[in-house]
Amino acid sequence: MRIVMIGAGYVGLVSAACFADFGHDVTCVDKDSEKIAALNQYRIPIFEPDLDKLVESGVNSGRLRFGIDLSDISDADAVFIAVGTPSRRGDGHADLSYVHAAAREIAGLLDGFTLIVTKSTVPVGTGDEVERIIQETNPEANFAVAANPEFLREGAAIRDFQHPDRIVVGTDDERAKKVMGQIYRPLYLNQAPILYTSRRTAELIKYAANAFLATKITFINEIADLAERVGADVQDVARGIGLDNRIGAKFLHAGPGYGGSCFPKDTRALSKTALDYGVQLRVVEATLTVNEARKRTMSRKVAGVLDNDIRGKTIAVLGLTFKPDTDDMREAPSIALIAGLLDFGAKVRAHDPVGMEQAKKELSDIEYCDDPYACARGADALVIVTEWRQFRALNLERIRTDMATPVIVDLRNIYRPEDVRSAGFKYESIGRA
Ligand SMILES: NC(=O)c1ccc[n+]([C@@H]2O[C@H](COP(=O)([O-])OP(=O)(O)OC[C@H]3O[C@@H](n4cnc5c(N)ncnc54)[C@H](O)[C@@H]3O)[C@@H](O)[C@H]2O)c1
């Protein structure tokens, strides 16, 4: 199939490279000319494991190319829209201006039947609006609009795309079903279930999935708070409930609150959409409020470990990205934590294996260090915020002798309390007495 992918971000770039790997002919278009120039020199603008190899092999095979204009659309069987849908400033609704702009740009260029597919996460009814925009801009156009939400996780994006739990396709149009069936055929052969639904249902599935996962994390975070008070261990509680098949073990890791490019904005957008339709999603609203508050409380937790005396103290922060194996800083818990520590008058230095360039755009008043040991040197407390593999087996002896005071606050529970305490540290973690 001939595919045009609009947007070369985390989703567009991974999808384009994977579709080319399936054997399709893919043009990936982004209006960010620097991004496209980098890609044309095999430089990947984001950090995603193994994406460089997949892009290189796609380009070398002649099946993947990058550009800034949409001239290839006239030949395309399908045009995917994978542009950003960030929170709209002020009200938390999804900002659909990029999606609508892409629809307008596509409209005038269509020639012959073309399937337009929204891969971006978009509120219920967006497919209808994309259809309306295209029809209005080009009344002659022969097209259908389908929803195909993406469920990949940054850091494991290629694997998720190639081995999805399910593929959701929202359309009632038989021509659209045929095109989507052909595009995903290589996965279908591997038994990935394709779930055909109405377009609005597909749009809602994506938000419901993210809201559910965000709620699961928030639930275990609140249980962690209780575990600390009652002298229980949240890790064991999570295991104890997670072994129940009805619950499942995933997304039950207590921590500093969820962040990232999806859960915060998608939970906000879902609750706004619901209100527009006269429905209040109280569970989702509670998740949002609890999570925002939690991210802010983490600086108080660190201050508490230092007896609330942190003015002028140096706090070393390990991990800045919202999770390991990505350079994505969007709504990362580190941002609220560091802002709180700076407000308390602490000096902050930080290290992240790949996220420091992105972090500098968000966090300018801190010192950046080349490695975890340089970060810990002379510090009054070491705070683990993102559970990068590199932080899981630190030389504790070396860190203890280098720090001003041996204090570790582990917001991801990657160490065993008895190990760290017996290495001579004051140690605090999440949900463990
Ligand atoms: N990042 C994730 O893990 C993830 C997972 C699943 C779904 N999603 C959803 O996928 C969508 C894209 O997310 P992302 O993280 O890839 O975003 P991103 O911000 O990384 O990338 C979006 C890209 O689209 C480009 N763009 C915007 N308008 C354009 C236009 N008219 N023409 C060409 N290019 C244009 C931007 O320059 C940017 O490079 C969002 O709706 C998001 O919610 C993201």
Tab-separated table of N, CA and C in Angstrom, residues 222-329:
chain	number	residue	atom	x	y	z
A	222	GLU	N	-2.434	6.021	46.059
A	222	GLU	CA	-3.148	6.342	47.303
A	222	GLU	C	-3.013	5.200	48.312
A	223	ILE	N	-3.040	3.966	47.810
A	223	ILE	CA	-2.832	2.827	48.717
A	223	ILE	C	-1.430	2.917	49.337
A	224	ALA	N	-0.462	3.418	48.556
A	224	ALA	CA	0.910	3.572	49.077
A	224	ALA	C	0.936	4.546	50.255
A	225	ASP	N	0.172	5.634	50.130
A	225	ASP	CA	0.120	6.606	51.235
A	225	ASP	C	-0.413	5.932	52.504
A	226	LEU	N	-1.447	5.112	52.304
A	226	LEU	CA	-2.030	4.431	53.464
A	226	LEU	C	-1.045	3.398	54.023
A	227	ALA	N	-0.360	2.691	53.115
A	227	ALA	CA	0.602	1.672	53.558
A	227	ALA	C	1.666	2.299	54.467
A	228	GLU	N	2.110	3.504	54.095
A	228	GLU	CA	3.130	4.177	54.918
A	228	GLU	C	2.603	4.421	56.334
A	229	ARG	N	1.323	4.822	56.431
A	229	ARG	CA	0.760	5.147	57.747
A	229	ARG	C	0.531	3.908	58.612
A	230	VAL	N	0.115	2.806	57.942
A	230	VAL	CA	-0.292	1.641	58.746
A	230	VAL	C	0.830	0.617	58.900
A	231	GLY	N	1.991	0.930	58.330
A	231	GLY	CA	3.102	-0.009	58.475
A	231	GLY	C	2.996	-1.213	57.557
A	232	ALA	N	2.446	-1.007	56.346
A	232	ALA	CA	2.391	-2.104	55.366
A	232	ALA	C	3.360	-1.784	54.222
A	233	ASP	N	3.518	-2.745	53.300
A	233	ASP	CA	4.444	-2.570	52.185
A	233	ASP	C	3.649	-2.585	50.886
A	234	VAL	N	3.631	-1.444	50.181
A	234	VAL	CA	2.795	-1.337	48.983
A	234	VAL	C	3.257	-2.273	47.870
A	235	GLN	N	4.540	-2.604	47.849
A	235	GLN	CA	5.027	-3.528	46.813
A	235	GLN	C	4.325	-4.878	46.967
A	236	ASP	N	4.223	-5.320	48.224
A	236	ASP	CA	3.575	-6.608	48.470
A	236	ASP	C	2.062	-6.521	48.245
A	237	VAL	N	1.494	-5.354	48.572
A	237	VAL	CA	0.056	-5.186	48.315
A	237	VAL	C	-0.187	-5.273	46.810
A	238	ALA	N	0.664	-4.586	46.018
A	238	ALA	CA	0.495	-4.587	44.562
A	238	ALA	C	0.616	-6.009	44.022
A	239	ARG	N	1.571	-6.750	44.554
A	239	ARG	CA	1.745	-8.125	44.092
A	239	ARG	C	0.541	-8.974	44.517
A	240	GLY	N	0.120	-8.747	45.722
A	240	GLY	CA	-1.006	-9.510	46.263
A	240	GLY	C	-2.292	-9.289	45.495
A	241	ILE	N	-2.515	-8.066	45.032
A	241	ILE	CA	-3.743	-7.851	44.254
A	241	ILE	C	-3.504	-8.140	42.775
A	242	GLY	N	-2.278	-7.882	42.304
A	242	GLY	CA	-1.980	-8.029	40.875
A	242	GLY	C	-2.011	-9.469	40.401
A	243	LEU	N	-1.776	-10.411	41.322
A	243	LEU	CA	-1.815	-11.824	40.931
A	243	LEU	C	-3.241	-12.299	40.654
A	244	ASP	N	-4.189	-11.497	41.061
A	244	ASP	CA	-5.588	-11.770	40.729
A	244	ASP	C	-5.786	-11.403	39.255
A	245	ASN	N	-6.159	-12.397	38.437
A	245	ASN	CA	-6.277	-12.146	36.995
A	245	ASN	C	-7.258	-11.038	36.664
A	246	ARG	N	-8.245	-10.846	37.525
A	246	ARG	CA	-9.225	-9.796	37.234
A	246	ARG	C	-8.592	-8.421	37.368
A	247	ILE	N	-7.497	-8.328	38.129
A	247	ILE	CA	-6.843	-7.037	38.351
A	247	ILE	C	-5.622	-6.899	37.443
A	248	GLY	N	-4.728	-7.876	37.482
A	248	GLY	CA	-3.517	-7.821	36.635
A	248	GLY	C	-2.413	-7.022	37.292
A	249	ALA	N	-1.176	-7.431	37.046
A	249	ALA	CA	-0.040	-6.866	37.787
A	249	ALA	C	0.471	-5.545	37.224
A	250	LYS	N	0.111	-5.226	35.982
A	250	LYS	CA	0.713	-4.048	35.357
A	250	LYS	C	0.081	-2.751	35.851
A	251	PHE	N	0.859	-1.681	35.773
A	251	PHE	CA	0.404	-0.349	36.180
A	251	PHE	C	0.010	-0.300	37.650
A	252	LEU	N	0.704	-1.103	38.445
A	252	LEU	CA	0.484	-1.069	39.895
A	252	LEU	C	1.790	-0.735	40.612
A	253	HIS	N	2.621	0.108	39.991
A	253	HIS	CA	3.869	0.510	40.647
A	253	HIS	C	3.666	1.892	41.268
A	254	ALA	N	3.722	1.930	42.584
A	254	ALA	CA	3.539	3.222	43.260
A	254	ALA	C	4.737	4.114	42.952
A	255	GLY	N	4.481	5.407	42.834
A	255	GLY	CA	5.565	6.326	42.491
A	255	GLY	C	5.173	7.766	42.730
A	256	PRO	N	5.850	8.682	42.031
A	256	PRO	CA	5.639	10.113	42.283
A	256	PRO	C	4.448	10.703	41.529
A	257	GLY	N	3.632	9.867	40.884
A	257	GLY	CA	2.507	10.382	40.089
A	257	GLY	C	2.833	10.224	38.613
A	258	TYR	N	1.795	10.016	37.801
A	258	TYR	CA	2.057	9.821	36.374
A	258	TYR	C	2.279	11.159	35.677
A	259	GLY	N	3.094	11.092	34.603
A	259	GLY	CA	3.307	12.277	33.757
A	259	GLY	C	3.280	11.812	32.324
A	260	GLY	N	4.035	12.494	31.472
A	260	GLY	CA	4.161	12.044	30.095
A	260	GLY	C	3.286	12.808	29.132
A	261	SER	N	3.401	12.415	27.868
A	261	SER	CA	2.734	13.171	26.809
A	261	SER	C	1.286	12.756	26.648
A	262	CYS	N	0.839	11.704	27.331
A	262	CYS	CA	-0.516	11.204	27.074
A	262	CYS	C	-1.462	11.247	28.274
A	263	PHE	N	-1.103	10.532	29.362
A	263	PHE	CA	-2.086	10.389	30.450
A	263	PHE	C	-2.607	11.733	30.976
A	264	PRO	N	-1.735	12.705	31.284
A	264	PRO	CA	-2.297	13.949	31.846
A	264	PRO	C	-3.243	14.649	30.870
A	265	LYS	N	-2.798	14.811	29.620
A	265	LYS	CA	-3.650	15.565	28.681
A	265	LYS	C	-4.897	14.766	28.294
A	266	ASP	N	-4.758	13.441	28.211
A	266	ASP	CA	-5.908	12.647	27.763
A	266	ASP	C	-6.973	12.527	28.856
A	267	THR	N	-6.542	12.430	30.110
A	267	THR	CA	-7.545	12.377	31.178
A	267	THR	C	-8.274	13.730	31.280
A	268	ARG	N	-7.497	14.811	31.118
A	268	ARG	CA	-8.142	16.144	31.132
A	268	ARG	C	-9.138	16.257	29.987
A	269	ALA	N	-8.699	15.870	28.781
A	269	ALA	CA	-9.576	16.025	27.602
A	269	ALA	C	-10.827	15.159	27.731
A	270	LEU	N	-10.665	13.940	28.281
A	270	LEU	CA	-11.830	13.054	28.414
A	270	LEU	C	-12.858	13.655	29.364
A	271	SER	N	-12.377	14.198	30.482
A	271	SER	CA	-13.363	14.726	31.423
A	271	SER	C	-14.045	15.967	30.834
A	272	LYS	N	-13.313	16.740	30.016
A	272	LYS	CA	-13.934	17.911	29.354
A	272	LYS	C	-14.964	17.467	28.308
A	273	THR	N	-14.617	16.455	27.516
A	273	THR	CA	-15.570	15.956	26.515
A	273	THR	C	-16.844	15.502	27.216
A	274	ALA	N	-16.670	14.755	28.315
A	274	ALA	CA	-17.842	14.236	29.027
A	274	ALA	C	-18.733	15.390	29.483
A	275	LEU	N	-18.119	16.436	30.034
A	275	LEU	CA	-18.923	17.575	30.513
A	275	LEU	C	-19.689	18.224	29.354
A	276	ASP	N	-19.041	18.282	28.173
A	276	ASP	CA	-19.733	18.847	26.999
A	276	ASP	C	-21.002	18.068	26.679
A	277	TYR	N	-20.990	16.769	27.008
A	277	TYR	CA	-22.167	15.934	26.719
A	277	TYR	C	-23.044	15.760	27.967
A	278	GLY	N	-22.783	16.559	29.003
A	278	GLY	CA	-23.625	16.532	30.195
A	278	GLY	C	-23.359	15.344	31.111
A	279	VAL	N	-22.175	14.745	31.004
A	279	VAL	CA	-21.837	13.597	31.852
A	279	VAL	C	-20.630	13.976	32.708
A	280	GLN	N	-20.703	13.659	33.995
A	280	GLN	CA	-19.542	13.945	34.832
A	280	GLN	C	-18.815	12.642	35.127
A	281	LEU	N	-17.551	12.556	34.724
A	281	LEU	CA	-16.760	11.348	34.994
A	281	LEU	C	-16.012	11.572	36.305
A	282	ARG	N	-16.676	11.261	37.426
A	282	ARG	CA	-16.105	11.633	38.721
A	282	ARG	C	-14.824	10.874	39.026
A	283	VAL	N	-14.757	9.620	38.610
A	283	VAL	CA	-13.558	8.827	38.898
A	283	VAL	C	-12.355	9.423	38.158
A	284	VAL	N	-12.582	9.802	36.904
A	284	VAL	CA	-11.480	10.378	36.117
A	284	VAL	C	-11.087	11.736	36.704
A	285	GLU	N	-12.079	12.521	37.099
A	285	GLU	CA	-11.772	13.828	37.694
A	285	GLU	C	-10.955	13.657	38.974
A	286	ALA	N	-11.327	12.662	39.790
A	286	ALA	CA	-10.591	12.426	41.036
A	286	ALA	C	-9.145	12.006	40.725
A	287	THR	N	-8.992	11.174	39.700
A	287	THR	CA	-7.653	10.738	39.301
A	287	THR	C	-6.778	11.937	38.946
A	288	LEU	N	-7.366	12.847	38.153
A	288	LEU	CA	-6.634	14.045	37.746
A	288	LEU	C	-6.198	14.878	38.945
A	289	THR	N	-7.145	15.129	39.845
A	289	THR	CA	-6.847	15.988	40.994
A	289	THR	C	-5.813	15.339	41.905
A	290	VAL	N	-6.009	14.041	42.178
A	290	VAL	CA	-5.103	13.344	43.099
A	290	VAL	C	-3.692	13.320	42.513
A	291	ASN	N	-3.608	13.089	41.206
A	291	ASN	CA	-2.281	12.981	40.592
A	291	ASN	C	-1.547	14.321	40.581
A	292	GLU	N	-2.257	15.389	40.254
A	292	GLU	CA	-1.611	16.705	40.247
A	292	GLU	C	-1.099	17.045	41.641
A	293	ALA	N	-1.935	16.781	42.649
A	293	ALA	CA	-1.544	17.086	44.034
A	293	ALA	C	-0.330	16.235	44.416
A	294	ARG	N	-0.347	14.984	43.982
A	294	ARG	CA	0.738	14.081	44.358
A	294	ARG	C	2.085	14.576	43.822
A	295	LYS	N	2.083	15.024	42.555
A	295	LYS	CA	3.344	15.477	41.968
A	295	LYS	C	3.911	16.647	42.792
A	296	ARG	N	3.001	17.499	43.268
A	296	ARG	CA	3.471	18.641	44.061
A	296	ARG	C	3.969	18.207	45.439
A	297	THR	N	3.338	17.167	46.016
A	297	THR	CA	3.726	16.760	47.381
A	297	THR	C	5.121	16.137	47.447
A	298	MET	N	5.644	15.693	46.319
A	298	MET	CA	6.927	14.978	46.359
A	298	MET	C	8.057	15.861	46.909
A	299	SER	N	8.013	17.169	46.627
A	299	SER	CA	9.078	18.036	47.166
A	299	SER	C	8.941	18.118	48.691
A	300	ARG	N	7.690	18.072	49.195
A	300	ARG	CA	7.501	18.097	50.653
A	300	ARG	C	8.008	16.805	51.270
A	301	LYS	N	7.846	15.716	50.533
A	301	LYS	CA	8.336	14.430	51.040
A	301	LYS	C	9.866	14.492	51.201
A	302	VAL	N	10.538	15.055	50.190
A	302	VAL	CA	12.004	15.161	50.266
A	302	VAL	C	12.394	16.086	51.424
A	303	ALA	N	11.686	17.213	51.532
A	303	ALA	CA	11.995	18.144	52.619
A	303	ALA	C	11.813	17.465	53.976
A	304	GLY	N	10.746	16.661	54.086
A	304	GLY	CA	10.464	15.972	55.353
A	304	GLY	C	11.607	15.050	55.759
A	305	VAL	N	12.198	14.375	54.791
A	305	VAL	CA	13.307	13.458	55.101
A	305	VAL	C	14.499	14.247	55.668
A	306	LEU	N	14.616	15.520	55.219
A	306	LEU	CA	15.714	16.367	55.740
A	306	LEU	C	15.203	17.262	56.879
A	307	ASP	N	14.215	16.776	57.618
A	307	ASP	CA	13.645	17.501	58.770
A	307	ASP	C	13.184	18.908	58.390
A	308	ASN	N	12.667	19.057	57.181
A	308	ASN	CA	12.152	20.340	56.678
A	308	ASN	C	13.171	21.471	56.730
A	309	ASP	N	14.410	21.100	56.654
A	309	ASP	CA	15.471	22.113	56.688
A	309	ASP	C	16.269	21.986	55.387
A	310	ILE	N	15.707	22.515	54.285
A	310	ILE	CA	16.432	22.301	53.025
A	310	ILE	C	16.877	23.607	52.362
A	311	ARG	N	16.572	24.750	52.992
A	311	ARG	CA	17.057	26.005	52.392
A	311	ARG	C	18.589	25.963	52.314
A	312	GLY	N	19.122	26.214	51.130
A	312	GLY	CA	20.579	26.229	50.941
A	312	GLY	C	21.199	24.851	50.783
A	313	LYS	N	20.402	23.790	50.988
A	313	LYS	CA	20.946	22.424	50.852
A	313	LYS	C	21.006	22.029	49.357
A	314	THR	N	21.859	21.087	49.060
A	314	THR	CA	21.988	20.628	47.668
A	314	THR	C	21.280	19.288	47.501
A	315	ILE	N	20.336	19.269	46.580
A	315	ILE	CA	19.596	18.027	46.333
A	315	ILE	C	19.983	17.507	44.948
A	316	ALA	N	20.402	16.246	44.913
A	316	ALA	CA	20.779	15.614	43.638
A	316	ALA	C	19.579	14.811	43.129
A	317	VAL	N	19.208	15.056	41.881
A	317	VAL	CA	18.040	14.368	41.307
A	317	VAL	C	18.515	13.427	40.198
A	318	LEU	N	18.177	12.153	40.339
A	318	LEU	CA	18.526	11.186	39.286
A	318	LEU	C	17.286	10.844	38.472
A	319	GLY	N	17.326	11.176	37.189
A	319	GLY	CA	16.200	10.875	36.301
A	319	GLY	C	15.294	12.074	36.158
A	320	LEU	N	15.092	12.533	34.917
A	320	LEU	CA	14.257	13.702	34.667
A	320	LEU	C	13.086	13.383	33.744
A	321	THR	N	13.283	12.463	32.803
A	321	THR	CA	12.215	12.146	31.847
A	321	THR	C	11.048	11.485	32.578
A	322	PHE	N	9.870	11.474	31.929
A	322	PHE	CA	8.697	10.983	32.669
A	322	PHE	C	8.755	9.490	32.910
A	323	LYS	N	9.583	8.786	32.099
A	323	LYS	CA	9.843	7.369	32.354
A	323	LYS	C	11.158	7.009	31.675
A	324	PRO	N	11.704	5.817	31.950
A	324	PRO	CA	12.977	5.465	31.321
A	324	PRO	C	12.827	5.206	29.823
A	325	ASP	N	13.954	5.195	29.122
A	325	ASP	CA	14.023	4.856	27.697
A	325	ASP	C	13.288	5.815	26.791
A	326	THR	N	13.133	7.051	27.230
A	326	THR	CA	12.614	8.102	26.359
A	326	THR	C	13.309	9.402	26.757
A	327	ASP	N	13.310	10.378	25.833
A	327	ASP	CA	13.820	11.699	26.205
A	327	ASP	C	12.655	12.669	26.422
A	328	ASP	N	11.441	12.116	26.508
A	328	ASP	CA	10.241	12.948	26.590
A	328	ASP	C	10.095	13.547	27.993
A	329	MET	N	10.013	14.866	28.054
A	329	MET	CA	9.900	15.561	29.350
A	329	MET	C	8.480	16.066	29.600
